[in-house]
């Protein structure tokens, strides 16, 4: 189940700038670069994932869902193994009254195994869907924020920097802190009742 969490935390997006009219942001502009007449900036994706409150909240929710799914599968798996062990022990000790009774128990175990396999597929699909929902919400959140942010910054390109996908970038072109502060300012999570795991998507993404 962890692979879906890791895919969420490893998300990389190309963020295109936009000069459409939008409300101005309060953040101070980062130092702008000019290369060949182009005004360029970049955002550290890893920092977004670890410092953007929406990403942190959703990551906790995904991890909780992953842990719950794993615990459920472990419990069901232990029950199946116990049934198999009991069947084998009774079979070895001639504990069944008839061959038909042994066959009936064996068929029940096989059904239990199929049910467990189907449960595993269902839980994995649910987690994959939830992770995809997070990825799309995060991408929309960043894109919508950057449209507003860039209204008075006028960058031609805003690039994502993750790992070594950009071999070198001068820190003066780094607007990550501006973006994180702006995203967190917009994000207002819903007050959760006891036991609730829902994470509210940033208000900026509501149509």
mmCIF file of N, CA and C in Angstrom, residues 8-92:
data_model
loop_
_atom_site.group_PDB
_atom_site.id
_atom_site.type_symbol
_atom_site.label_atom_id
_atom_site.label_comp_id
_atom_site.label_asym_id
_atom_site.label_seq_id
_atom_site.Cartn_x
_atom_site.Cartn_y
_atom_site.Cartn_z
ATOM 1 N N UNK A 8 2.273 9.929 -4.133
ATOM 2 C CA UNK A 8 1.739 11.248 -3.798
ATOM 3 C C UNK A 8 2.840 12.184 -3.376
ATOM 4 N N UNK A 9 3.778 11.674 -2.582
ATOM 5 C CA UNK A 9 4.853 12.510 -2.074
ATOM 6 C C UNK A 9 5.894 12.793 -3.136
ATOM 7 N N UNK A 10 5.898 12.027 -4.226
ATOM 8 C CA UNK A 10 6.892 12.220 -5.281
ATOM 9 C C UNK A 10 6.317 12.943 -6.486
ATOM 10 N N UNK A 11 5.124 13.552 -6.324
ATOM 11 C CA UNK A 11 4.455 14.180 -7.463
ATOM 12 C C UNK A 11 5.299 15.305 -8.052
ATOM 13 N N UNK A 12 5.377 15.345 -9.381
ATOM 14 C CA UNK A 12 6.130 16.409 -10.052
ATOM 15 C C UNK A 12 5.268 16.968 -11.156
ATOM 16 N N UNK A 13 5.116 18.252 -11.177
ATOM 17 C CA UNK A 13 4.242 18.886 -12.166
ATOM 18 C C UNK A 13 4.959 20.014 -12.867
ATOM 19 N N UNK A 14 4.613 20.256 -14.136
ATOM 20 C CA UNK A 14 5.105 21.419 -14.849
ATOM 21 C C UNK A 14 4.064 22.515 -14.696
ATOM 22 N N UNK A 15 4.454 23.603 -14.064
ATOM 23 C CA UNK A 15 3.513 24.674 -13.759
ATOM 24 C C UNK A 15 3.703 25.821 -14.751
ATOM 25 N N UNK A 16 2.725 26.021 -15.612
ATOM 26 C CA UNK A 16 2.821 27.092 -16.597
ATOM 27 C C UNK A 16 2.327 28.388 -15.988
ATOM 28 N N UNK A 17 3.016 29.490 -16.267
ATOM 29 C CA UNK A 17 2.583 30.786 -15.763
ATOM 30 C C UNK A 17 1.462 31.324 -16.618
ATOM 31 N N UNK A 18 0.719 32.268 -16.056
ATOM 32 C CA UNK A 18 -0.412 32.846 -16.756
ATOM 33 C C UNK A 18 -0.512 34.313 -16.384
ATOM 34 N N UNK A 19 -0.811 35.184 -17.348
ATOM 35 C CA UNK A 19 -0.873 36.617 -17.097
ATOM 36 C C UNK A 19 -2.298 37.145 -17.054
ATOM 37 N N UNK A 20 -3.309 36.255 -16.906
ATOM 38 C CA UNK A 20 -4.687 36.706 -16.842
ATOM 39 C C UNK A 20 -4.900 37.556 -15.608
ATOM 40 N N UNK A 21 -5.822 38.499 -15.684
ATOM 41 C CA UNK A 21 -6.081 39.384 -14.545
ATOM 42 C C UNK A 21 -6.626 38.579 -13.391
ATOM 43 N N UNK A 22 -6.029 38.764 -12.207
ATOM 44 C CA UNK A 22 -6.440 38.060 -10.994
ATOM 45 C C UNK A 22 -6.154 38.961 -9.819
ATOM 46 N N UNK A 23 -6.756 38.679 -8.646
ATOM 47 C CA UNK A 23 -6.482 39.497 -7.465
ATOM 48 C C UNK A 23 -5.001 39.463 -7.136
ATOM 49 N N UNK A 24 -4.438 40.572 -6.702
ATOM 50 C CA UNK A 24 -3.035 40.643 -6.325
ATOM 51 C C UNK A 24 -2.821 39.970 -4.986
ATOM 52 N N UNK A 25 -1.627 39.381 -4.812
ATOM 53 C CA UNK A 25 -1.284 38.700 -3.575
ATOM 54 C C UNK A 25 -0.460 39.627 -2.699
ATOM 55 N N UNK A 26 -0.429 39.310 -1.399
ATOM 56 C CA UNK A 26 0.283 40.146 -0.452
ATOM 57 C C UNK A 26 1.764 39.871 -0.404
ATOM 58 N N UNK A 27 2.188 38.681 -0.913
ATOM 59 C CA UNK A 27 3.578 38.290 -0.766
ATOM 60 C C UNK A 27 4.506 39.223 -1.537
ATOM 61 N N UNK A 28 5.696 39.434 -1.030
ATOM 62 C CA UNK A 28 6.693 40.232 -1.720
ATOM 63 C C UNK A 28 7.288 39.412 -2.853
ATOM 64 N N UNK A 29 7.497 40.021 -4.025
ATOM 65 C CA UNK A 29 8.037 39.256 -5.159
ATOM 66 C C UNK A 29 9.468 38.830 -4.890
ATOM 67 N N UNK A 30 9.806 37.630 -5.386
ATOM 68 C CA UNK A 30 11.183 37.162 -5.279
ATOM 69 C C UNK A 30 12.020 37.871 -6.325
ATOM 70 N N UNK A 31 13.329 37.830 -6.165
ATOM 71 C CA UNK A 31 14.226 38.437 -7.148
ATOM 72 C C UNK A 31 14.017 37.785 -8.503
ATOM 73 N N UNK A 32 13.782 38.561 -9.506
ATOM 74 C CA UNK A 32 13.472 38.018 -10.823
ATOM 75 C C UNK A 32 14.727 37.894 -11.654
ATOM 76 N N UNK A 33 14.751 36.873 -12.503
ATOM 77 C CA UNK A 33 15.883 36.692 -13.402
ATOM 78 C C UNK A 33 15.480 37.072 -14.806
ATOM 79 N N UNK A 34 16.425 37.379 -15.616
ATOM 80 C CA UNK A 34 16.136 37.719 -16.999
ATOM 81 C C UNK A 34 17.191 37.075 -17.873
ATOM 82 N N UNK A 35 16.773 36.027 -18.589
ATOM 83 C CA UNK A 35 17.706 35.314 -19.463
ATOM 84 C C UNK A 35 17.169 35.393 -20.875
ATOM 85 N N UNK A 36 17.869 36.144 -21.715
ATOM 86 C CA UNK A 36 17.428 36.278 -23.090
ATOM 87 C C UNK A 36 16.074 36.939 -23.203
ATOM 88 N N UNK A 37 15.751 37.841 -22.289
ATOM 89 C CA UNK A 37 14.474 38.529 -22.316
ATOM 90 C C UNK A 37 13.369 37.792 -21.600
ATOM 91 N N UNK A 38 13.615 36.565 -21.126
ATOM 92 C CA UNK A 38 12.607 35.789 -20.427
ATOM 93 C C UNK A 38 12.759 35.961 -18.917
ATOM 94 N N UNK A 39 11.644 36.089 -18.244
ATOM 95 C CA UNK A 39 11.636 36.196 -16.792
ATOM 96 C C UNK A 39 11.237 34.824 -16.232
ATOM 97 N N UNK A 40 12.153 34.212 -15.505
ATOM 98 C CA UNK A 40 11.985 32.816 -15.087
ATOM 99 C C UNK A 40 12.088 32.697 -13.572
ATOM 100 N N UNK A 41 11.313 31.764 -12.995
ATOM 101 C CA UNK A 41 11.403 31.434 -11.569
ATOM 102 C C UNK A 41 11.183 29.937 -11.422
ATOM 103 N N UNK A 42 11.499 29.408 -10.229
ATOM 104 C CA UNK A 42 11.261 27.985 -10.003
ATOM 105 C C UNK A 42 10.738 27.758 -8.591
ATOM 106 N N UNK A 43 10.097 26.601 -8.419
ATOM 107 C CA UNK A 43 9.510 26.199 -7.141
ATOM 108 C C UNK A 43 10.036 24.818 -6.777
ATOM 109 N N UNK A 44 10.487 24.659 -5.535
ATOM 110 C CA UNK A 44 10.948 23.359 -5.033
ATOM 111 C C UNK A 44 9.734 22.503 -4.644
ATOM 112 N N UNK A 45 9.493 21.437 -5.410
ATOM 113 C CA UNK A 45 8.329 20.587 -5.158
ATOM 114 C C UNK A 45 8.426 19.899 -3.789
ATOM 115 N N UNK A 46 9.621 19.445 -3.410
ATOM 116 C CA UNK A 46 9.777 18.762 -2.126
ATOM 117 C C UNK A 46 9.378 19.665 -0.968
ATOM 118 N N UNK A 47 9.695 20.950 -1.087
ATOM 119 C CA UNK A 47 9.327 21.888 -0.026
ATOM 120 C C UNK A 47 7.818 22.097 0.017
ATOM 121 N N UNK A 48 7.180 22.120 -1.149
ATOM 122 C CA UNK A 48 5.719 22.220 -1.188
ATOM 123 C C UNK A 48 5.097 21.047 -0.445
ATOM 124 N N UNK A 49 5.626 19.837 -0.697
ATOM 125 C CA UNK A 49 5.055 18.636 -0.082
ATOM 126 C C UNK A 49 5.231 18.627 1.426
ATOM 127 N N UNK A 50 6.301 19.216 1.935
ATOM 128 C CA UNK A 50 6.577 19.150 3.376
ATOM 129 C C UNK A 50 6.122 20.385 4.135
ATOM 130 N N UNK A 51 5.824 21.492 3.435
ATOM 131 C CA UNK A 51 5.488 22.729 4.132
ATOM 132 C C UNK A 51 4.101 23.278 3.798
ATOM 133 N N UNK A 52 3.480 22.786 2.734
ATOM 134 C CA UNK A 52 2.125 23.212 2.392
ATOM 135 C C UNK A 52 1.160 22.424 3.275
ATOM 136 N N UNK A 53 0.373 23.120 4.072
ATOM 137 C CA UNK A 53 -0.485 22.470 5.065
ATOM 138 C C UNK A 53 -1.461 21.486 4.438
ATOM 139 N N UNK A 54 -2.004 21.815 3.275
ATOM 140 C CA UNK A 54 -2.923 20.904 2.593
ATOM 141 C C UNK A 54 -2.233 19.585 2.258
ATOM 142 N N UNK A 55 -1.011 19.671 1.722
ATOM 143 C CA UNK A 55 -0.266 18.467 1.372
ATOM 144 C C UNK A 55 0.055 17.652 2.620
ATOM 145 N N UNK A 56 0.430 18.327 3.697
ATOM 146 C CA UNK A 56 0.757 17.615 4.940
ATOM 147 C C UNK A 56 -0.481 16.929 5.508
ATOM 148 N N UNK A 57 -1.611 17.631 5.532
ATOM 149 C CA UNK A 57 -2.845 17.046 6.070
ATOM 150 C C UNK A 57 -3.283 15.845 5.248
ATOM 151 N N UNK A 58 -3.237 15.978 3.942
ATOM 152 C CA UNK A 58 -3.689 14.894 3.084
ATOM 153 C C UNK A 58 -2.750 13.698 3.175
ATOM 154 N N UNK A 59 -1.458 13.971 3.322
ATOM 155 C CA UNK A 59 -0.500 12.872 3.454
ATOM 156 C C UNK A 59 -0.778 12.062 4.715
ATOM 157 N N UNK A 60 -1.138 12.760 5.798
ATOM 158 C CA UNK A 60 -1.493 12.065 7.040
ATOM 159 C C UNK A 60 -2.733 11.198 6.820
ATOM 160 N N UNK A 61 -3.718 11.747 6.117
ATOM 161 C CA UNK A 61 -4.945 10.993 5.840
ATOM 162 C C UNK A 61 -4.659 9.756 5.000
ATOM 163 N N UNK A 62 -3.831 9.912 3.960
ATOM 164 C CA UNK A 62 -3.484 8.777 3.116
ATOM 165 C C UNK A 62 -2.722 7.713 3.893
ATOM 166 N N UNK A 63 -1.813 8.151 4.770
ATOM 167 C CA UNK A 63 -1.052 7.193 5.563
ATOM 168 C C UNK A 63 -1.959 6.436 6.515
ATOM 169 N N UNK A 64 -2.943 7.148 7.088
ATOM 170 C CA UNK A 64 -3.886 6.494 7.996
ATOM 171 C C UNK A 64 -4.722 5.456 7.246
ATOM 172 N N UNK A 65 -5.193 5.822 6.055
ATOM 173 C CA UNK A 65 -5.974 4.874 5.253
ATOM 174 C C UNK A 65 -5.124 3.662 4.873
ATOM 175 N N UNK A 66 -3.861 3.904 4.541
ATOM 176 C CA UNK A 66 -2.966 2.813 4.189
ATOM 177 C C UNK A 66 -2.748 1.883 5.383
ATOM 178 N N UNK A 67 -2.539 2.465 6.560
ATOM 179 C CA UNK A 67 -2.331 1.652 7.765
ATOM 180 C C UNK A 67 -3.572 0.840 8.107
ATOM 181 N N UNK A 68 -4.754 1.468 7.989
ATOM 182 C CA UNK A 68 -6.003 0.759 8.282
ATOM 183 C C UNK A 68 -6.202 -0.414 7.329
ATOM 184 N N UNK A 69 -5.909 -0.179 6.046
ATOM 185 C CA UNK A 69 -6.053 -1.245 5.053
ATOM 186 C C UNK A 69 -5.087 -2.388 5.347
ATOM 187 N N UNK A 70 -3.846 -2.035 5.670
ATOM 188 C CA UNK A 70 -2.850 -3.064 5.966
ATOM 189 C C UNK A 70 -3.245 -3.869 7.205
ATOM 190 N N UNK A 71 -3.751 -3.190 8.234
ATOM 191 C CA UNK A 71 -4.164 -3.889 9.453
ATOM 192 C C UNK A 71 -5.337 -4.825 9.191
ATOM 193 N N UNK A 72 -6.275 -4.359 8.356
ATOM 194 C CA UNK A 72 -7.429 -5.200 8.015
ATOM 195 C C UNK A 72 -6.986 -6.446 7.261
ATOM 196 N N UNK A 73 -6.103 -6.257 6.291
ATOM 197 C CA UNK A 73 -5.623 -7.403 5.511
ATOM 198 C C UNK A 73 -4.815 -8.366 6.375
ATOM 199 N N UNK A 74 -4.043 -7.825 7.298
ATOM 200 C CA UNK A 74 -3.265 -8.683 8.196
ATOM 201 C C UNK A 74 -4.179 -9.511 9.081
ATOM 202 N N UNK A 75 -5.227 -8.869 9.616
ATOM 203 C CA UNK A 75 -6.174 -9.592 10.474
ATOM 204 C C UNK A 75 -6.881 -10.701 9.701
ATOM 205 N N UNK A 76 -7.365 -10.361 8.497
ATOM 206 C CA UNK A 76 -8.050 -11.360 7.673
ATOM 207 C C UNK A 76 -7.085 -12.475 7.252
ATOM 208 N N UNK A 77 -5.851 -12.111 6.967
ATOM 209 C CA UNK A 77 -4.856 -13.105 6.588
ATOM 210 C C UNK A 77 -4.553 -14.063 7.728
ATOM 211 N N UNK A 78 -4.478 -13.531 8.946
ATOM 212 C CA UNK A 78 -4.236 -14.386 10.116
ATOM 213 C C UNK A 78 -5.397 -15.342 10.348
ATOM 214 N N UNK A 79 -6.620 -14.844 10.126
ATOM 215 C CA UNK A 79 -7.790 -15.707 10.281
ATOM 216 C C UNK A 79 -7.781 -16.824 9.247
ATOM 217 N N UNK A 80 -7.395 -16.494 8.036
ATOM 218 C CA UNK A 80 -7.323 -17.511 6.992
ATOM 219 C C UNK A 80 -6.256 -18.544 7.318
ATOM 220 N N UNK A 81 -5.097 -18.086 7.776
ATOM 221 C CA UNK A 81 -4.023 -19.012 8.102
ATOM 222 C C UNK A 81 -4.419 -19.938 9.246
ATOM 223 N N UNK A 82 -5.140 -19.376 10.220
ATOM 224 C CA UNK A 82 -5.604 -20.201 11.346
ATOM 225 C C UNK A 82 -6.574 -21.275 10.856
ATOM 226 N N UNK A 83 -7.445 -20.913 9.916
ATOM 227 C CA UNK A 83 -8.399 -21.880 9.370
ATOM 228 C C UNK A 83 -7.678 -22.976 8.598
ATOM 229 N N UNK A 84 -6.655 -22.579 7.840
ATOM 230 C CA UNK A 84 -5.867 -23.559 7.085
ATOM 231 C C UNK A 84 -5.150 -24.510 8.037
ATOM 232 N N UNK A 85 -4.530 -23.950 9.075
ATOM 233 C CA UNK A 85 -3.807 -24.789 10.046
ATOM 234 C C UNK A 85 -4.743 -25.762 10.738
ATOM 235 N N UNK A 86 -5.923 -25.283 11.108
ATOM 236 C CA UNK A 86 -6.897 -26.140 11.794
ATOM 237 C C UNK A 86 -7.380 -27.255 10.866
ATOM 238 N N UNK A 87 -7.597 -26.902 9.597
ATOM 239 C CA UNK A 87 -8.035 -27.899 8.627
ATOM 240 C C UNK A 87 -6.971 -28.982 8.445
ATOM 241 N N UNK A 88 -5.728 -28.562 8.288
ATOM 242 C CA UNK A 88 -4.649 -29.521 8.078
ATOM 243 C C UNK A 88 -4.463 -30.420 9.298
ATOM 244 N N UNK A 89 -4.603 -29.828 10.482
ATOM 245 C CA UNK A 89 -4.443 -30.623 11.702
ATOM 246 C C UNK A 89 -5.542 -31.675 11.816
ATOM 247 N N UNK A 90 -6.779 -31.263 11.579
ATOM 248 C CA UNK A 90 -7.892 -32.216 11.653
ATOM 249 C C UNK A 90 -7.787 -33.282 10.573
ATOM 250 N N UNK A 91 -7.332 -32.863 9.401
ATOM 251 C CA UNK A 91 -7.193 -33.815 8.308
ATOM 252 C C UNK A 91 -6.129 -34.854 8.646
ATOM 253 N N UNK A 92 -5.025 -34.387 9.243
ATOM 254 C CA UNK A 92 -3.959 -35.314 9.608
ATOM 255 C C UNK A 92 -4.339 -36.251 10.732
#
